[in-house]
mmCIF file of C-alpha atoms and ligand atoms in Angstrom:
data_model
loop_
_atom_site.group_PDB
_atom_site.id
_atom_site.type_symbol
_atom_site.label_atom_id
_atom_site.label_comp_id
_atom_site.label_asym_id
_atom_site.label_seq_id
_atom_site.Cartn_x
_atom_site.Cartn_y
_atom_site.Cartn_z
ATOM 1 C CA MET A 1 -4.498 8.762 -29.781
ATOM 2 C CA PRO A 2 -4.900 5.328 -31.373
ATOM 3 C CA SER A 3 -7.683 3.096 -30.082
ATOM 4 C CA GLU A 4 -6.966 -0.257 -28.471
ATOM 5 C CA ALA A 5 -8.053 -2.041 -31.643
ATOM 6 C CA ASP A 6 -5.566 -0.047 -33.724
ATOM 7 C CA GLN A 7 -2.815 -0.941 -31.286
ATOM 8 C CA SER A 8 -3.719 -4.631 -31.453
ATOM 9 C CA GLN A 9 -3.671 -4.602 -35.234
ATOM 10 C CA GLU A 10 -0.167 -3.201 -35.048
ATOM 11 C CA CYS A 11 1.090 -6.171 -33.021
ATOM 12 C CA PRO A 12 3.316 -8.174 -35.382
ATOM 13 C CA GLU A 13 3.383 -11.141 -32.997
ATOM 14 C CA CYS A 14 -0.282 -12.065 -32.730
ATOM 15 C CA GLY A 15 -1.989 -9.861 -35.313
ATOM 16 C CA GLY A 16 -4.274 -8.529 -32.584
ATOM 17 C CA ARG A 17 -5.666 -11.857 -31.368
ATOM 18 C CA GLY A 18 -3.769 -11.733 -28.066
ATOM 19 C CA TRP A 19 -2.493 -15.295 -28.483
ATOM 20 C CA VAL A 20 0.528 -16.771 -30.174
ATOM 21 C CA ILE A 21 1.037 -20.434 -30.996
ATOM 22 C CA VAL A 22 4.363 -21.858 -29.913
ATOM 23 C CA GLN A 23 5.422 -24.685 -32.205
ATOM 24 C CA ASP A 24 5.793 -28.109 -30.653
ATOM 25 C CA SER A 25 5.639 -31.668 -31.993
ATOM 26 C CA GLY A 26 1.831 -31.527 -32.194
ATOM 27 C CA ALA A 27 -0.602 -28.751 -33.031
ATOM 28 C CA GLY A 28 1.317 -26.178 -31.044
ATOM 29 C CA THR A 29 0.644 -24.581 -27.687
ATOM 30 C CA ALA A 30 -1.089 -21.255 -27.239
ATOM 31 C CA ARG A 31 0.354 -18.622 -24.950
ATOM 32 C CA ARG A 32 -0.647 -15.075 -24.105
ATOM 33 C CA CYS A 33 0.988 -12.517 -26.378
ATOM 34 C CA GLU A 34 3.256 -9.923 -24.782
ATOM 35 C CA CYS A 35 1.058 -7.123 -26.134
ATOM 36 C CA ARG A 36 -1.714 -8.158 -23.723
ATOM 37 C CA PHE A 37 0.639 -7.654 -20.802
ATOM 38 C CA GLU A 38 1.367 -4.157 -22.027
ATOM 39 C CA ASN A 39 -2.311 -3.353 -21.743
ATOM 40 C CA LEU A 40 -2.640 -5.089 -18.397
ATOM 41 C CA ALA A 41 -0.715 -2.605 -16.230
ATOM 42 C CA PRO A 42 -3.016 0.390 -16.930
ATOM 43 C CA ARG A 43 -6.055 -1.769 -16.182
ATOM 44 C CA LEU A 44 -4.536 -3.059 -12.935
ATOM 45 C CA LEU A 45 -3.678 0.523 -11.930
ATOM 46 C CA GLU A 46 -7.208 1.614 -12.752
ATOM 47 C CA GLY A 47 -8.620 -1.104 -10.503
ATOM 48 C CA SER A 48 -6.162 -0.558 -7.641
ATOM 49 C CA GLY A 49 -8.290 1.965 -5.767
ATOM 50 C CA ILE A 50 -5.471 4.511 -5.381
ATOM 51 C CA PRO A 51 -7.243 7.789 -4.499
ATOM 52 C CA ALA A 52 -6.952 10.660 -6.989
ATOM 53 C CA ARG A 53 -4.810 12.775 -4.638
ATOM 54 C CA TYR A 54 -2.127 10.068 -4.521
ATOM 55 C CA ARG A 55 -2.343 8.857 -8.114
ATOM 56 C CA ASN A 56 0.787 10.726 -9.235
ATOM 57 C CA CYS A 57 2.933 9.663 -6.280
ATOM 58 C CA SER A 58 6.169 8.022 -7.396
ATOM 59 C CA PHE A 59 9.704 7.540 -6.106
ATOM 60 C CA LYS A 60 10.799 10.240 -8.512
ATOM 61 C CA ASN A 61 8.602 12.955 -7.011
ATOM 62 C CA PHE A 62 9.091 11.939 -3.358
ATOM 63 C CA ASP A 63 10.265 15.055 -1.536
ATOM 64 C CA ILE A 64 13.349 14.348 0.568
ATOM 65 C CA ASN A 65 13.907 17.978 1.568
ATOM 66 C CA ALA A 66 13.898 18.531 5.303
ATOM 67 C CA PRO A 67 15.470 21.287 7.407
ATOM 68 C CA SER A 68 17.651 18.950 9.481
ATOM 69 C CA PRO A 69 20.240 16.613 7.927
ATOM 70 C CA ALA A 70 19.052 13.799 10.223
ATOM 71 C CA ASP A 71 15.502 14.118 8.918
ATOM 72 C CA LYS A 72 16.738 14.225 5.351
ATOM 73 C CA ASP A 73 18.761 11.050 5.967
ATOM 74 C CA GLN A 74 15.701 9.325 7.312
ATOM 75 C CA LEU A 75 13.591 10.320 4.309
ATOM 76 C CA LEU A 76 16.320 9.080 1.979
ATOM 77 C CA GLN A 77 16.534 5.828 3.898
ATOM 78 C CA ALA A 78 12.768 5.289 3.802
ATOM 79 C CA LYS A 79 12.828 5.866 0.059
ATOM 80 C CA SER A 80 15.773 3.511 -0.376
ATOM 81 C CA ILE A 81 14.120 0.721 1.668
ATOM 82 C CA SER A 82 10.996 1.134 -0.478
ATOM 83 C CA GLU A 83 12.942 0.948 -3.744
ATOM 84 C CA HIS A 84 14.836 -2.123 -2.543
ATOM 85 C CA TYR A 85 11.570 -3.734 -1.558
ATOM 86 C CA VAL A 86 10.380 -3.407 -5.164
ATOM 87 C CA GLU A 87 13.721 -4.737 -6.455
ATOM 88 C CA GLY A 88 13.566 -7.797 -4.219
ATOM 89 C CA PHE A 89 9.868 -8.480 -4.595
ATOM 90 C CA LEU A 90 10.281 -11.599 -6.710
ATOM 91 C CA LYS A 91 11.880 -14.497 -4.880
ATOM 92 C CA PRO A 92 14.664 -16.301 -6.760
ATOM 93 C CA GLU A 93 12.806 -19.609 -6.383
ATOM 94 C CA GLY A 94 9.628 -18.094 -7.863
ATOM 95 C CA GLY A 95 6.611 -16.347 -6.393
ATOM 96 C CA PHE A 96 6.839 -13.075 -4.525
ATOM 97 C CA THR A 97 7.847 -12.005 -1.072
ATOM 98 C CA GLU A 98 5.343 -12.526 1.707
ATOM 99 C CA SER A 99 6.652 -9.816 3.993
ATOM 100 C CA GLY A 100 5.480 -6.243 3.820
ATOM 101 C CA LEU A 101 6.398 -2.814 5.142
ATOM 102 C CA LEU A 102 5.006 -0.712 7.976
ATOM 103 C CA TYR A 103 5.460 3.042 7.435
ATOM 104 C CA ILE A 104 5.399 4.904 10.738
ATOM 105 C CA GLY A 105 5.314 8.670 11.124
ATOM 106 C CA SER A 106 3.288 11.797 11.728
ATOM 107 C CA PRO A 107 0.685 12.980 9.206
ATOM 108 C CA GLY A 108 2.146 14.680 6.140
ATOM 109 C CA VAL A 109 5.633 13.129 6.156
ATOM 110 C CA GLY A 110 5.040 11.075 3.025
ATOM 111 C CA LYS A 111 4.172 7.600 4.316
ATOM 112 C CA THR A 112 1.241 7.148 1.955
ATOM 113 C CA HIS A 113 3.266 8.661 -0.880
ATOM 114 C CA LEU A 114 5.914 5.929 -0.502
ATOM 115 C CA ALA A 115 3.375 3.131 -0.019
ATOM 116 C CA VAL A 116 1.594 4.201 -3.225
ATOM 117 C CA ALA A 117 4.912 4.507 -5.085
ATOM 118 C CA VAL A 118 5.731 0.914 -4.087
ATOM 119 C CA LEU A 119 2.276 -0.352 -5.050
ATOM 120 C CA LYS A 120 2.389 1.352 -8.455
ATOM 121 C CA SER A 121 5.909 0.072 -9.157
ATOM 122 C CA LEU A 122 4.886 -3.489 -8.267
ATOM 123 C CA ILE A 123 1.881 -3.284 -10.585
ATOM 124 C CA GLU A 124 3.886 -1.781 -13.438
ATOM 125 C CA ARG A 125 6.838 -4.114 -13.058
ATOM 126 C CA TYR A 126 5.333 -7.420 -12.023
ATOM 127 C CA ARG A 127 1.672 -7.012 -13.064
ATOM 128 C CA VAL A 128 0.450 -7.882 -9.572
ATOM 129 C CA ARG A 129 -3.171 -7.341 -8.556
ATOM 130 C CA GLY A 130 -2.684 -4.545 -6.047
ATOM 131 C CA LEU A 131 -5.237 -2.749 -3.902
ATOM 132 C CA PHE A 132 -5.149 0.474 -1.883
ATOM 133 C CA VAL A 133 -7.548 0.689 1.059
ATOM 134 C CA ASP A 134 -7.996 3.477 3.582
ATOM 135 C CA PHE A 135 -8.792 1.733 6.851
ATOM 136 C CA THR A 136 -11.397 4.264 8.004
ATOM 137 C CA ALA A 137 -13.195 4.195 4.656
ATOM 138 C CA LEU A 138 -13.142 0.395 4.729
ATOM 139 C CA ILE A 139 -14.705 0.269 8.198
ATOM 140 C CA HIS A 140 -17.442 2.672 7.056
ATOM 141 C CA GLN A 141 -18.030 0.606 3.933
ATOM 142 C CA ILE A 142 -18.415 -2.568 5.998
ATOM 143 C CA GLN A 143 -20.776 -0.777 8.407
ATOM 144 C CA SER A 144 -22.937 0.312 5.469
ATOM 145 C CA THR A 145 -23.434 -3.337 4.462
ATOM 146 C CA PHE A 146 -25.411 -3.838 7.697
ATOM 147 C CA ASP A 147 -28.183 -1.704 6.211
ATOM 148 C CA PRO A 148 -30.910 -4.165 5.105
ATOM 149 C CA GLY A 149 -31.133 -2.374 1.726
ATOM 150 C CA SER A 150 -27.402 -2.646 1.073
ATOM 151 C CA PRO A 151 -26.594 -4.293 -2.275
ATOM 152 C CA GLU A 152 -23.270 -5.497 -0.831
ATOM 153 C CA SER A 153 -22.489 -7.968 1.919
ATOM 154 C CA LYS A 154 -19.614 -7.723 4.393
ATOM 155 C CA ARG A 155 -17.958 -10.498 2.445
ATOM 156 C CA ASP A 156 -18.280 -8.596 -0.869
ATOM 157 C CA VAL A 157 -16.337 -5.733 0.709
ATOM 158 C CA LEU A 158 -13.712 -7.834 2.480
ATOM 159 C CA ASP A 159 -12.986 -10.405 -0.211
ATOM 160 C CA PRO A 160 -10.923 -8.147 -2.514
ATOM 161 C CA VAL A 161 -9.015 -6.785 0.512
ATOM 162 C CA VAL A 162 -8.174 -10.242 1.787
ATOM 163 C CA LYS A 163 -7.283 -11.636 -1.637
ATOM 164 C CA ALA A 164 -5.344 -8.770 -3.276
ATOM 165 C CA GLU A 165 -1.854 -9.934 -4.208
ATOM 166 C CA VAL A 166 -0.471 -6.771 -2.600
ATOM 167 C CA LEU A 167 -2.477 -4.599 -0.230
ATOM 168 C CA VAL A 168 -1.824 -1.079 1.024
ATOM 169 C CA LEU A 169 -3.711 -0.621 4.289
ATOM 170 C CA ASP A 170 -3.536 3.123 4.907
ATOM 171 C CA GLU A 171 -3.966 4.674 8.353
ATOM 172 C CA LEU A 172 -3.751 1.631 10.570
ATOM 173 C CA GLY A 173 -5.038 2.524 14.041
ATOM 174 C CA ALA A 174 -7.046 5.524 12.805
ATOM 175 C CA GLN A 175 -10.300 3.917 13.890
ATOM 176 C CA LYS A 176 -11.394 3.779 17.524
ATOM 177 C CA PRO A 177 -10.286 0.275 18.545
ATOM 178 C CA THR A 178 -13.625 -1.283 19.400
ATOM 179 C CA PRO A 179 -13.774 -5.100 19.618
ATOM 180 C CA TRP A 180 -15.605 -5.080 16.285
ATOM 181 C CA VAL A 181 -12.918 -2.988 14.548
ATOM 182 C CA ASN A 182 -10.215 -5.244 15.991
ATOM 183 C CA GLU A 183 -12.118 -8.271 14.763
ATOM 184 C CA ILE A 184 -12.247 -6.910 11.187
ATOM 185 C CA LEU A 185 -8.568 -6.045 11.304
ATOM 186 C CA TYR A 186 -7.721 -9.482 12.667
ATOM 187 C CA LEU A 187 -9.708 -11.120 9.871
ATOM 188 C CA ILE A 188 -7.816 -9.141 7.213
ATOM 189 C CA MET A 189 -4.358 -9.554 8.729
ATOM 190 C CA ASN A 190 -4.738 -13.192 9.649
ATOM 191 C CA SER A 191 -6.126 -14.199 6.237
ATOM 192 C CA ARG A 192 -3.323 -12.397 4.454
ATOM 193 C CA TYR A 193 -0.724 -13.831 6.805
ATOM 194 C CA THR A 194 -1.872 -17.418 6.308
ATOM 195 C CA GLN A 195 -2.108 -16.934 2.531
ATOM 196 C CA ARG A 196 1.406 -15.394 2.588
ATOM 197 C CA LEU A 197 0.259 -12.229 0.841
ATOM 198 C CA PRO A 198 2.293 -9.071 1.477
ATOM 199 C CA THR A 199 0.734 -5.962 3.006
ATOM 200 C CA LEU A 200 2.052 -2.405 3.226
ATOM 201 C CA PHE A 201 0.723 -0.544 6.255
ATOM 202 C CA THR A 202 0.900 3.122 7.162
ATOM 203 C CA THR A 203 0.243 4.457 10.634
ATOM 204 C CA ASN A 204 0.458 7.734 12.559
ATOM 205 C CA TYR A 205 1.097 5.803 15.770
ATOM 206 C CA ARG A 206 4.466 4.902 17.175
ATOM 207 C CA LEU A 207 5.698 1.401 17.892
ATOM 208 C CA ASP A 208 7.461 2.376 21.107
ATOM 209 C CA SER A 209 8.282 5.433 23.197
ATOM 210 C CA GLY A 210 11.870 5.745 21.999
ATOM 211 C CA PRO A 211 14.027 8.884 21.764
ATOM 212 C CA ALA A 212 11.919 10.268 18.925
ATOM 213 C CA ALA A 213 8.840 10.277 21.131
ATOM 214 C CA ASP A 214 10.761 12.004 23.916
ATOM 215 C CA HIS A 215 12.020 14.579 21.478
ATOM 216 C CA GLU A 216 8.531 15.265 20.261
ATOM 217 C CA ASN A 217 7.309 15.544 23.792
ATOM 218 C CA LEU A 218 9.330 18.742 24.097
ATOM 219 C CA ASP A 219 7.708 20.708 21.318
ATOM 220 C CA ARG A 220 4.324 19.164 20.736
ATOM 221 C CA ALA A 221 1.153 18.701 22.673
ATOM 222 C CA PRO A 222 0.666 15.159 23.982
ATOM 223 C CA SER A 223 -2.846 15.236 22.546
ATOM 224 C CA SER A 224 -1.356 14.882 19.067
ATOM 225 C CA SER A 225 -2.211 11.482 17.619
ATOM 226 C CA SER A 226 1.409 10.997 16.537
ATOM 227 C CA PHE A 227 2.420 10.944 20.178
ATOM 228 C CA GLN A 228 0.347 7.867 20.895
ATOM 229 C CA LEU A 229 1.529 4.329 20.648
ATOM 230 C CA LEU A 230 0.122 1.845 18.178
ATOM 231 C CA SER A 231 -0.301 -0.553 21.095
ATOM 232 C CA SER A 232 -3.026 1.785 22.410
ATOM 233 C CA ARG A 233 -4.918 1.385 19.121
ATOM 234 C CA ILE A 234 -4.696 -2.305 18.249
ATOM 235 C CA SER A 235 -4.783 -5.436 20.383
ATOM 236 C CA PRO A 236 -1.540 -7.178 21.511
ATOM 237 C CA ASN A 237 -2.147 -10.229 19.287
ATOM 238 C CA LEU A 238 -2.588 -7.959 16.247
ATOM 239 C CA LEU A 239 0.550 -6.056 17.114
ATOM 240 C CA SER A 240 2.665 -9.212 17.297
ATOM 241 C CA ARG A 241 1.146 -10.431 14.021
ATOM 242 C CA LEU A 242 2.029 -7.058 12.505
ATOM 243 C CA TYR A 243 5.687 -7.508 13.522
ATOM 244 C CA GLU A 244 5.683 -10.865 11.743
ATOM 245 C CA MET A 245 4.119 -9.403 8.589
ATOM 246 C CA ALA A 246 5.957 -6.155 7.997
ATOM 247 C CA ARG A 247 9.282 -4.414 8.382
ATOM 248 C CA PRO A 248 8.975 -1.075 10.212
ATOM 249 C CA VAL A 249 10.073 2.020 8.255
ATOM 250 C CA ALA A 250 10.213 5.106 10.455
ATOM 251 C CA ILE A 251 9.673 8.515 8.914
ATOM 252 C CA GLU A 252 9.834 10.956 11.761
ATOM 253 C CA ALA A 253 10.881 14.058 9.818
ATOM 254 C CA GLU A 254 8.215 16.307 11.193
ATOM 255 C CA ASP A 255 7.902 19.723 9.672
ATOM 256 C CA PHE A 256 4.647 21.494 9.266
ATOM 257 C CA ARG A 257 5.972 23.537 6.346
ATOM 258 C CA ARG A 258 6.596 20.290 4.563
ATOM 259 C CA GLU A 259 2.983 19.270 4.995
ATOM 260 C CA VAL A 260 1.750 22.672 3.817
ATOM 261 C CA GLN A 261 3.945 22.386 0.729
ATOM 262 C CA MET A 262 2.537 18.955 -0.010
ATOM 263 C CA GLN A 263 -1.002 20.247 0.286
ATOM 264 C CA LYS A 264 -0.195 23.081 -2.127
ATOM 265 C CA HIS A 265 1.324 20.588 -4.472
ATOM 266 C CA ARG A 266 -1.772 18.463 -4.532
ATOM 267 C CA PHE A 267 -4.477 21.043 -5.061
HETATM 268 ZN ZN1 ZN B 301 0.194 -9.366 -29.657
#
């Protein structure tokens, strides 16, 4: 495998300097050479925080097999919405979309898979600074900054989350909704909302008790987290902000075999 230096030397445009001079009436204007953008995507992916178990998730390997045709349709639709989101990410007038997606469904249906596939596609296609954050891990990381010996401050932890050009916030509602947890979540969501930065959320909690919830009521214990409503996990002002920030994408295809297969696939 050639080293980065070898690759740069091969660039006929800039001769490895990373800059090209565009001729104008004066001394010329420097611009970044295309070859630097080629190297940028792997670095952005490396810094995106996507956990190892999800690193290979793509649209291509998203499993749309489900026993019922209705479930299969829903998986296909969720995939299609995600692909269209990537297609339409750049606004015609410049800049990128400020709205995000909210993947809703039981554990193991592929919500995180799709969110990661979107994030990776956005990084590869548009070179955005993307970040993946598991909400529970984030809360623990912030708590650890309260230790007097902690090298990091709360701000050190939150800054990249608030400022990422695209954020995946995985497992919204997974933390016990204490006032402190709600406050952190509000800080993240409100900052991103006012800065018009898009966020992709995943959650195991339902938005409302529609027919799907009734259906599940028949064959599953009400103690299951997927039975609960998101409104029982986040405050009403956060919920309404969430509706403003993200388009809901329901993935209700629940099949335990599917989850088992995914686990086998991963390990
Ligand atoms: Zn070059």
